[in-house]
Coordinates of N, CA and C in Angstrom, one line a residue:
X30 N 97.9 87.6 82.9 CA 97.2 87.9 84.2 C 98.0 88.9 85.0
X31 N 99.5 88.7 84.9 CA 100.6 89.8 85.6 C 99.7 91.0 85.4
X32 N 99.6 91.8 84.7 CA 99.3 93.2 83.8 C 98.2 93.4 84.3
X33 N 97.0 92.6 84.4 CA 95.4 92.8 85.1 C 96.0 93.0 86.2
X34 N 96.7 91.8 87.0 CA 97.4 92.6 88.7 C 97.3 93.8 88.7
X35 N 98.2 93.8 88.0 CA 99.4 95.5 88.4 C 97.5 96.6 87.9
X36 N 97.3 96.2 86.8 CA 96.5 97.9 86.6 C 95.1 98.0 87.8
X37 N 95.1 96.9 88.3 CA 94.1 96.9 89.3 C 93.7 98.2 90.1
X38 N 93.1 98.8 90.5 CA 92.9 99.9 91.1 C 92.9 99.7 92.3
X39 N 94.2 100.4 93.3 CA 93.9 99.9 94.9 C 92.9 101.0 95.4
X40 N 92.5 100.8 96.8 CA 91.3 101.8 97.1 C 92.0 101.6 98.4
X41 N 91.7 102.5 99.9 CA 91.5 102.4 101.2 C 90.6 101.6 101.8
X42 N 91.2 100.2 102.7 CA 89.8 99.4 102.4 C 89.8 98.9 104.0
X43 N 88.9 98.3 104.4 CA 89.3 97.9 106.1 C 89.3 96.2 105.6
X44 N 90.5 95.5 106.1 CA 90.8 94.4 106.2 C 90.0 93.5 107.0
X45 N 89.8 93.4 108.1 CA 88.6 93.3 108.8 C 87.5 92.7 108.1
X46 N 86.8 93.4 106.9 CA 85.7 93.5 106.4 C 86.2 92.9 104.6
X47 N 87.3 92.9 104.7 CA 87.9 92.0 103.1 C 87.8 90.6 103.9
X48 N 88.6 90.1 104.9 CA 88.3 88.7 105.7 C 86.9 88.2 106.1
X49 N 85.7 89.2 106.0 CA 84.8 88.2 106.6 C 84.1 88.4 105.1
X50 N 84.4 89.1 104.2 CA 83.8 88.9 103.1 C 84.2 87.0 101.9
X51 N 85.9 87.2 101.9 CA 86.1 86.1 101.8 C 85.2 85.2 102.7
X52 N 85.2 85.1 104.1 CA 84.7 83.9 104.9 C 83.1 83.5 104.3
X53 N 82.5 84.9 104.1 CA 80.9 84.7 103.9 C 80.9 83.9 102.0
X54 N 81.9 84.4 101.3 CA 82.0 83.4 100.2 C 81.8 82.3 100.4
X55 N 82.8 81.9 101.1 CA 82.9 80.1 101.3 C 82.6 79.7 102.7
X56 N 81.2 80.5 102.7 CA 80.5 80.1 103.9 C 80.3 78.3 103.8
X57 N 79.2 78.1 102.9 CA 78.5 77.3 102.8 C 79.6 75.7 102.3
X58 N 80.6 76.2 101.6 CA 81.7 75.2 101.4 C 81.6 74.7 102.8
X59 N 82.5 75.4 103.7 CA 83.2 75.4 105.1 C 82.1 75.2 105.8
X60 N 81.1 75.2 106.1 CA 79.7 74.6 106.5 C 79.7 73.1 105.9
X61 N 79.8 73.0 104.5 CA 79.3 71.4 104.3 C 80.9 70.7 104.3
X62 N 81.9 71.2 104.5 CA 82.8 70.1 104.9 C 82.9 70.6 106.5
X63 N 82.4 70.8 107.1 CA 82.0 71.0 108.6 C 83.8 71.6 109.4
X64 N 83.9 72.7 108.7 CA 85.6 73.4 109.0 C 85.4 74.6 110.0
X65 N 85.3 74.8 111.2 CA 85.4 76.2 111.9 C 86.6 76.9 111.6
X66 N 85.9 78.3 112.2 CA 86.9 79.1 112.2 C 86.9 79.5 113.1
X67 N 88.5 80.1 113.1 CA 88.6 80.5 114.6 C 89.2 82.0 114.3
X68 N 88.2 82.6 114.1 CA 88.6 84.2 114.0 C 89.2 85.1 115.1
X69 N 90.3 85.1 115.3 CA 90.8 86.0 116.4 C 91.1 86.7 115.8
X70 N 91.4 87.7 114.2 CA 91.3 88.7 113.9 C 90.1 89.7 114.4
X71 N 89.1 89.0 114.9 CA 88.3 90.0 115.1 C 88.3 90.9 116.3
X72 N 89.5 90.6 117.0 CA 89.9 90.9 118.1 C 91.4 92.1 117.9
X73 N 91.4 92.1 116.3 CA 92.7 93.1 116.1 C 92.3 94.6 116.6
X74 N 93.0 95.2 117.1 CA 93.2 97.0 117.4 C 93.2 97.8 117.1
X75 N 94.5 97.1 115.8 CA 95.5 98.3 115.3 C 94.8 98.6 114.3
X76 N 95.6 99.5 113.1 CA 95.0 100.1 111.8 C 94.7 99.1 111.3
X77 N 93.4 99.2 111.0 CA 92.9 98.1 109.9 C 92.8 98.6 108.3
X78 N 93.1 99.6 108.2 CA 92.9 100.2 106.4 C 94.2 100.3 105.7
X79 N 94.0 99.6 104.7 CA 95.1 99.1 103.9 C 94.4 99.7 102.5
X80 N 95.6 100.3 102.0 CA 95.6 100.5 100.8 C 95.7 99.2 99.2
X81 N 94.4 98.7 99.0 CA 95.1 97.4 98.4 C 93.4 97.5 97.1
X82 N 93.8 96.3 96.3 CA 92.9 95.9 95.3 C 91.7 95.2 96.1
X83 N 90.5 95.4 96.3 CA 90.0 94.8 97.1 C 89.0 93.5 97.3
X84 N 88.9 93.2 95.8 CA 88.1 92.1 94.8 C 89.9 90.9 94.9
X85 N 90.8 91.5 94.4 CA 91.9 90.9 94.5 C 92.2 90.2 96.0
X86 N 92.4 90.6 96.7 CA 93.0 90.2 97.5 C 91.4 89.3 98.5
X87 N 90.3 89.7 97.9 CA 89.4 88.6 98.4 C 89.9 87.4 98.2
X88 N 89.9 87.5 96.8 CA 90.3 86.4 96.2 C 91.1 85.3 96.4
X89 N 92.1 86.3 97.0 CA 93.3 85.4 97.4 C 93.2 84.7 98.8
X90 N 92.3 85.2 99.4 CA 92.0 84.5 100.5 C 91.0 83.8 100.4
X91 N 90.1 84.0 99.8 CA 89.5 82.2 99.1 C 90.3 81.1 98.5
X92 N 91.0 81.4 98.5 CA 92.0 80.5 97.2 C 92.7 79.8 98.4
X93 N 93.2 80.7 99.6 CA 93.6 79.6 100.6 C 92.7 79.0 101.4
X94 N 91.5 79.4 101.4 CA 90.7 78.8 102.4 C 90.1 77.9 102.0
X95 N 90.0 77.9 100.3 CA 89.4 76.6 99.3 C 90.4 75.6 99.9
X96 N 92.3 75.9 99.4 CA 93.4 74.7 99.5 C 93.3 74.1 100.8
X97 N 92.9 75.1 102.0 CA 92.8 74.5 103.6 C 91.5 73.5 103.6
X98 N 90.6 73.8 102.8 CA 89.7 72.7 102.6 C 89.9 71.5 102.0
X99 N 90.6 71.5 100.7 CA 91.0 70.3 100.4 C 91.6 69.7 101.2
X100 N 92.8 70.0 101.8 CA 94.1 69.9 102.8 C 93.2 68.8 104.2
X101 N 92.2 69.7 104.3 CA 91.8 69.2 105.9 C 90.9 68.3 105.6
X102 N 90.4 67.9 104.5 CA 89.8 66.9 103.8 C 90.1 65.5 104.0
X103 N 91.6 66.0 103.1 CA 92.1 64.6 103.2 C 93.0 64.0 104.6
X104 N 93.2 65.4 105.5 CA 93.6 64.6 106.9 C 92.6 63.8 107.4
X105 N 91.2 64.3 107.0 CA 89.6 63.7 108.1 C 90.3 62.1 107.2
X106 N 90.3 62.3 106.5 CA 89.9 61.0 105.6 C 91.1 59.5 106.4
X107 N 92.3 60.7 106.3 CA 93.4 59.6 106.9 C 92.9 59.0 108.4
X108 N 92.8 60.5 109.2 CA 91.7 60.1 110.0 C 91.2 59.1 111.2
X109 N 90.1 59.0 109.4 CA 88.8 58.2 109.9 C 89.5 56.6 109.8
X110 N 90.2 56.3 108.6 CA 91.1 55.3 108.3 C 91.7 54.7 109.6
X111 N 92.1 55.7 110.4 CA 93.0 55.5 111.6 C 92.2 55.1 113.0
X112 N 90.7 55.6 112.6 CA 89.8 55.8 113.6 C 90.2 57.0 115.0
X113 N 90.9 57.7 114.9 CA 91.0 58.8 115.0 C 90.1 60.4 114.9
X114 N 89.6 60.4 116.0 CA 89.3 62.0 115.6 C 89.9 63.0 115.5
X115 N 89.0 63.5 114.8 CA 89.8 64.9 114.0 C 88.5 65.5 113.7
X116 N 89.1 67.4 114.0 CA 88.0 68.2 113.8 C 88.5 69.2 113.2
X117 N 88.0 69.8 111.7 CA 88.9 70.8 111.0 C 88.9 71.7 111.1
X118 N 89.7 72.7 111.2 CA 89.9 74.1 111.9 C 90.4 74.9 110.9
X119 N 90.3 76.2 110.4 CA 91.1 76.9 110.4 C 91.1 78.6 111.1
X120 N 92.6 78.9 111.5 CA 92.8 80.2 112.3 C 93.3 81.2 111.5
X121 N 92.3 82.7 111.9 CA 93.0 83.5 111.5 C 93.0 84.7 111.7
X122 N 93.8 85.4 111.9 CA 94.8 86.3 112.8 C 95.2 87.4 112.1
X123 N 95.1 88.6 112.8 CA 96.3 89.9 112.4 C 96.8 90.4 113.2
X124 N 98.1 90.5 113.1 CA 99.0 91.1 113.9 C 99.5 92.0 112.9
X125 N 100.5 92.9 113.3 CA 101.5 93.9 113.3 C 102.8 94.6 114.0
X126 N 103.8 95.2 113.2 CA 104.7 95.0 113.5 C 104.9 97.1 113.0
X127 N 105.7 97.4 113.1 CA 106.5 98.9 112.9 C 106.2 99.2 111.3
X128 N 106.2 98.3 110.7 CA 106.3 97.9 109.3 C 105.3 97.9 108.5
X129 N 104.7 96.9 108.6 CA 103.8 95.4 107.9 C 102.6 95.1 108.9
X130 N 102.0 95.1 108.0 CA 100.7 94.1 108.7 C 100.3 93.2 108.5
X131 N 100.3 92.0 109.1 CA 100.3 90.6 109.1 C 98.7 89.9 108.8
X132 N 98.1 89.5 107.7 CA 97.3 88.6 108.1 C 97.8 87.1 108.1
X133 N 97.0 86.5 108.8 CA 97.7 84.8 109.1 C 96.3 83.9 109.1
X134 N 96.9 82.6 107.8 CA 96.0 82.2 107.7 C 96.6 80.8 108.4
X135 N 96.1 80.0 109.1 CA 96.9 78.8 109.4 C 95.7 77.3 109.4
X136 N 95.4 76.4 109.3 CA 94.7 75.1 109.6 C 95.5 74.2 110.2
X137 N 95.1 73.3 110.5 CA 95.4 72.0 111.4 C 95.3 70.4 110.2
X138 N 95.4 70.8 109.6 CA 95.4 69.6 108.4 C 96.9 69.2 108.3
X139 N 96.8 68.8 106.7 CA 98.6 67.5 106.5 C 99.6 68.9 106.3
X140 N 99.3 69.9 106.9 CA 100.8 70.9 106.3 C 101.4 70.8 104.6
X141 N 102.2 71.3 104.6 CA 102.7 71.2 102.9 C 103.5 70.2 103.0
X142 N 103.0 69.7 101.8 CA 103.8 68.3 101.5 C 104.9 68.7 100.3
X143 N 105.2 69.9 99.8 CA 106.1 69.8 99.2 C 107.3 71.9 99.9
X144 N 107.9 71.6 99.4 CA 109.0 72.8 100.0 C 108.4 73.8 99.8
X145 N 108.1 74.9 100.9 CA 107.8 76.2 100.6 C 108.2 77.0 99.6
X146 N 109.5 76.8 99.3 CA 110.4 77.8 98.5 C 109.8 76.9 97.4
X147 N 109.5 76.4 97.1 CA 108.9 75.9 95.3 C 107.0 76.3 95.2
X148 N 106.3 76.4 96.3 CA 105.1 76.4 96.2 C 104.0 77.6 95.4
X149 N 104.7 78.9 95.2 CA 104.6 80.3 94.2 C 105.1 79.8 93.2
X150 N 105.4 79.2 92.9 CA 105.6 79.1 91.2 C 105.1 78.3 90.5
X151 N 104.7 78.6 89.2 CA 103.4 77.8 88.6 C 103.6 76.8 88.0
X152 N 102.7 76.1 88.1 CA 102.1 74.8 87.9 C 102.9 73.6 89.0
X153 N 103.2 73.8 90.2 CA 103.8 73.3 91.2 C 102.2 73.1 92.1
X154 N 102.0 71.7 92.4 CA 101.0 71.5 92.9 C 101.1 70.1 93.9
X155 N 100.8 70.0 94.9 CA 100.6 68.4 95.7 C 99.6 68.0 95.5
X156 N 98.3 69.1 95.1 CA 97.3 68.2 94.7 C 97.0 68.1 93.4
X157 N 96.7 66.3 93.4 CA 96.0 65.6 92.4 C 95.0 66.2 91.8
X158 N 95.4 66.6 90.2 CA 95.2 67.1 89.6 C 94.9 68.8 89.7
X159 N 95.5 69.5 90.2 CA 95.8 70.9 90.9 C 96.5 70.9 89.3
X160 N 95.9 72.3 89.3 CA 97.3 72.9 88.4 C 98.1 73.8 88.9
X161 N 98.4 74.2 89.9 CA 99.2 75.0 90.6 C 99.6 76.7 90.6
X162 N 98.6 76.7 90.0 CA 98.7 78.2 89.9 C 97.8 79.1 91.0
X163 N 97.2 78.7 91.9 CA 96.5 79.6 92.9 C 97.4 80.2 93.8
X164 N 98.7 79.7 94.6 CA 99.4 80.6 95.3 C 100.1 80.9 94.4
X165 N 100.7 80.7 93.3 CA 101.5 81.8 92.3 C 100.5 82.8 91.7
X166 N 99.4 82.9 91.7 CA 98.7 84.1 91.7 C 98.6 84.8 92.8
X167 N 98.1 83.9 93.6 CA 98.3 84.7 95.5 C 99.7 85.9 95.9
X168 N 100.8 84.9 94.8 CA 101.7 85.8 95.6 C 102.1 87.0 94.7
X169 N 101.5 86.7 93.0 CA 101.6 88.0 92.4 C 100.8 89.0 93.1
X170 N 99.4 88.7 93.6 CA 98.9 89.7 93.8 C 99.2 90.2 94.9
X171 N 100.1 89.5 95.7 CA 100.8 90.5 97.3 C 101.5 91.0 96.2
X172 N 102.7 90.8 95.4 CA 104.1 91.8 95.1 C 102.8 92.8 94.4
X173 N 102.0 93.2 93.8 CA 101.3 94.1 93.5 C 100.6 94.7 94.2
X174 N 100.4 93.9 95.4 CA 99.9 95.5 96.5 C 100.9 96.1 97.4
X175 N 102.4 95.6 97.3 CA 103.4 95.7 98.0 C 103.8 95.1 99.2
X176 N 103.2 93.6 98.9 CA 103.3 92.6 99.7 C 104.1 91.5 99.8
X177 N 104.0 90.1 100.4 CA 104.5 89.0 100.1 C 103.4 87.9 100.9
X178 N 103.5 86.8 100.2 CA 103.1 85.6 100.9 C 104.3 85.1 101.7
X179 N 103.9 84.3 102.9 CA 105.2 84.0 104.0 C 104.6 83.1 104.4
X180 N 105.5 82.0 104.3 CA 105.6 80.5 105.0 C 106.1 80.4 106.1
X181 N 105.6 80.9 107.7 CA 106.4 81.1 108.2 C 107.0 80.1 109.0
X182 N 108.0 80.2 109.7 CA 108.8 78.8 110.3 C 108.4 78.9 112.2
X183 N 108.4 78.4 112.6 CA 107.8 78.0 114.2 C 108.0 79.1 114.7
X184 N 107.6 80.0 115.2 CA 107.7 81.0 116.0 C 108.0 82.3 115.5
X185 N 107.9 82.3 114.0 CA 107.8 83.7 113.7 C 106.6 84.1 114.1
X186 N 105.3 83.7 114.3 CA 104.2 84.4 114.6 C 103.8 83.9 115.4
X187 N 102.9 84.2 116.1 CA 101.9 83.8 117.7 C 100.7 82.3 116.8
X188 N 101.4 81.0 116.9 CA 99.9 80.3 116.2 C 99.7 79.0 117.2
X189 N 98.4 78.9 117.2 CA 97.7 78.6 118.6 C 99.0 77.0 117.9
X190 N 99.1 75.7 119.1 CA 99.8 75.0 118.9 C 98.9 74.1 118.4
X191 N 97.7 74.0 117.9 CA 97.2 72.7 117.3 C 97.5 73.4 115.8
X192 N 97.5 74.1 115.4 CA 97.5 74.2 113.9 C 99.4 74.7 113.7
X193 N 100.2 74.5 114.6 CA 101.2 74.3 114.1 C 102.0 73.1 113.0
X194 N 101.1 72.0 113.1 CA 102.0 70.8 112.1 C 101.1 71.0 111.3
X195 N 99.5 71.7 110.6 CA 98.9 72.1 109.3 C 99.9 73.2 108.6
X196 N 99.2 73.8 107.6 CA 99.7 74.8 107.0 C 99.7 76.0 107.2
X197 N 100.4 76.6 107.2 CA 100.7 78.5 107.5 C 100.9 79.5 106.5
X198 N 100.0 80.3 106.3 CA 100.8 81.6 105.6 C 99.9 82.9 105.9
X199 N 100.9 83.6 105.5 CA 100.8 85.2 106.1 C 100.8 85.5 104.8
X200 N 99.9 86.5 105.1 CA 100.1 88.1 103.8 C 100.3 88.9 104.8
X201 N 101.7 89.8 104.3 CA 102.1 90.8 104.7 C 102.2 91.8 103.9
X202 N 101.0 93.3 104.4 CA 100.7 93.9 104.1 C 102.1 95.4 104.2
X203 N 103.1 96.1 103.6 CA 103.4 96.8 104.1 C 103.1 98.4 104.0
X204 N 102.3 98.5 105.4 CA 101.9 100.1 105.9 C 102.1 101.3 105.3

């Protein structure tokens, strides 16, 4: 699959419009596990066209927005257990820097339950029966558009404070 990466054809594409295409995918998912979104990308300024694969990198952002569904799944579930409300969220965001362009995906669910630095590499999974290859694909296909996946740690980025103890990652785009 490396080699399909790499020969992919990148195009000039508006990110903006790669994010609400992922979202309109897994509309109807994120509808019947009842998950908002809190798009404050739509609110971004800066350059939005990015030189990248554009089918690819949909992709990869379904791939997180599927795991944030599993993820937020099983917090409702703990939950309900607990009699606790809970309402599933996920945020997402672009920012930018001199460099790079940030998109940020973050939820309010159980966070990673296993170490970031092991989570890109394959067949590494916390979920039951996962085979673990969707963020080690995710993050070949950032090193192929000249990017990275980033776990980031408290305060590298602006994230609203309920989806701080869920899960976090950035694709960073570099300009």
């Amino acid at each position: 699959y490396a080699e399909i990466i790499r020969k992919s054809s990148q195009t000039s594409e508006n990110i903006i419009q790669i994010i609400d295409q992922a979202l309109f995918n897994t509309e109807y998912r994120l509808m019947s596990h009842k998950v908002e979104i809190i798009k404050q990308y739509k609110l971004f300024k800066g350059n939005n066209k990015l030189k990248i694969a554009k089918n690819l990198l949909t992709g990869t952002i379904m791939n997180i927005i599927d795991n944030a569904i599993y993820w937020l799944d099983q917090k409702s579930f703990n939950s309900t257990e607990k009699k606790e409300v809970f309402f599933k969220k996920i945020f997402i965001n672009i920012t930018e820097d001199q460099t790079f362009l940030y998109v940020i995906i973050a939820d309010n669910g159980t966070g990673f339950l296993i170490p970031t630095d092991d989570i890109t590499e394959p067949f590494v999974s916390a979920k039951p029966g996962g085979m673990g290859l969707g963020l080690h694909i995710a993050s070949e296909i950032m090193e192929a558009q000249n990017g990275r996946v980033i776990f980031p740690n408290d305060g590298d980025f602006e994230i609203h404070e309920e989806f701080k103890k869920g899960a976090a990652i950035v694709l960073s785009f570099k300009k």
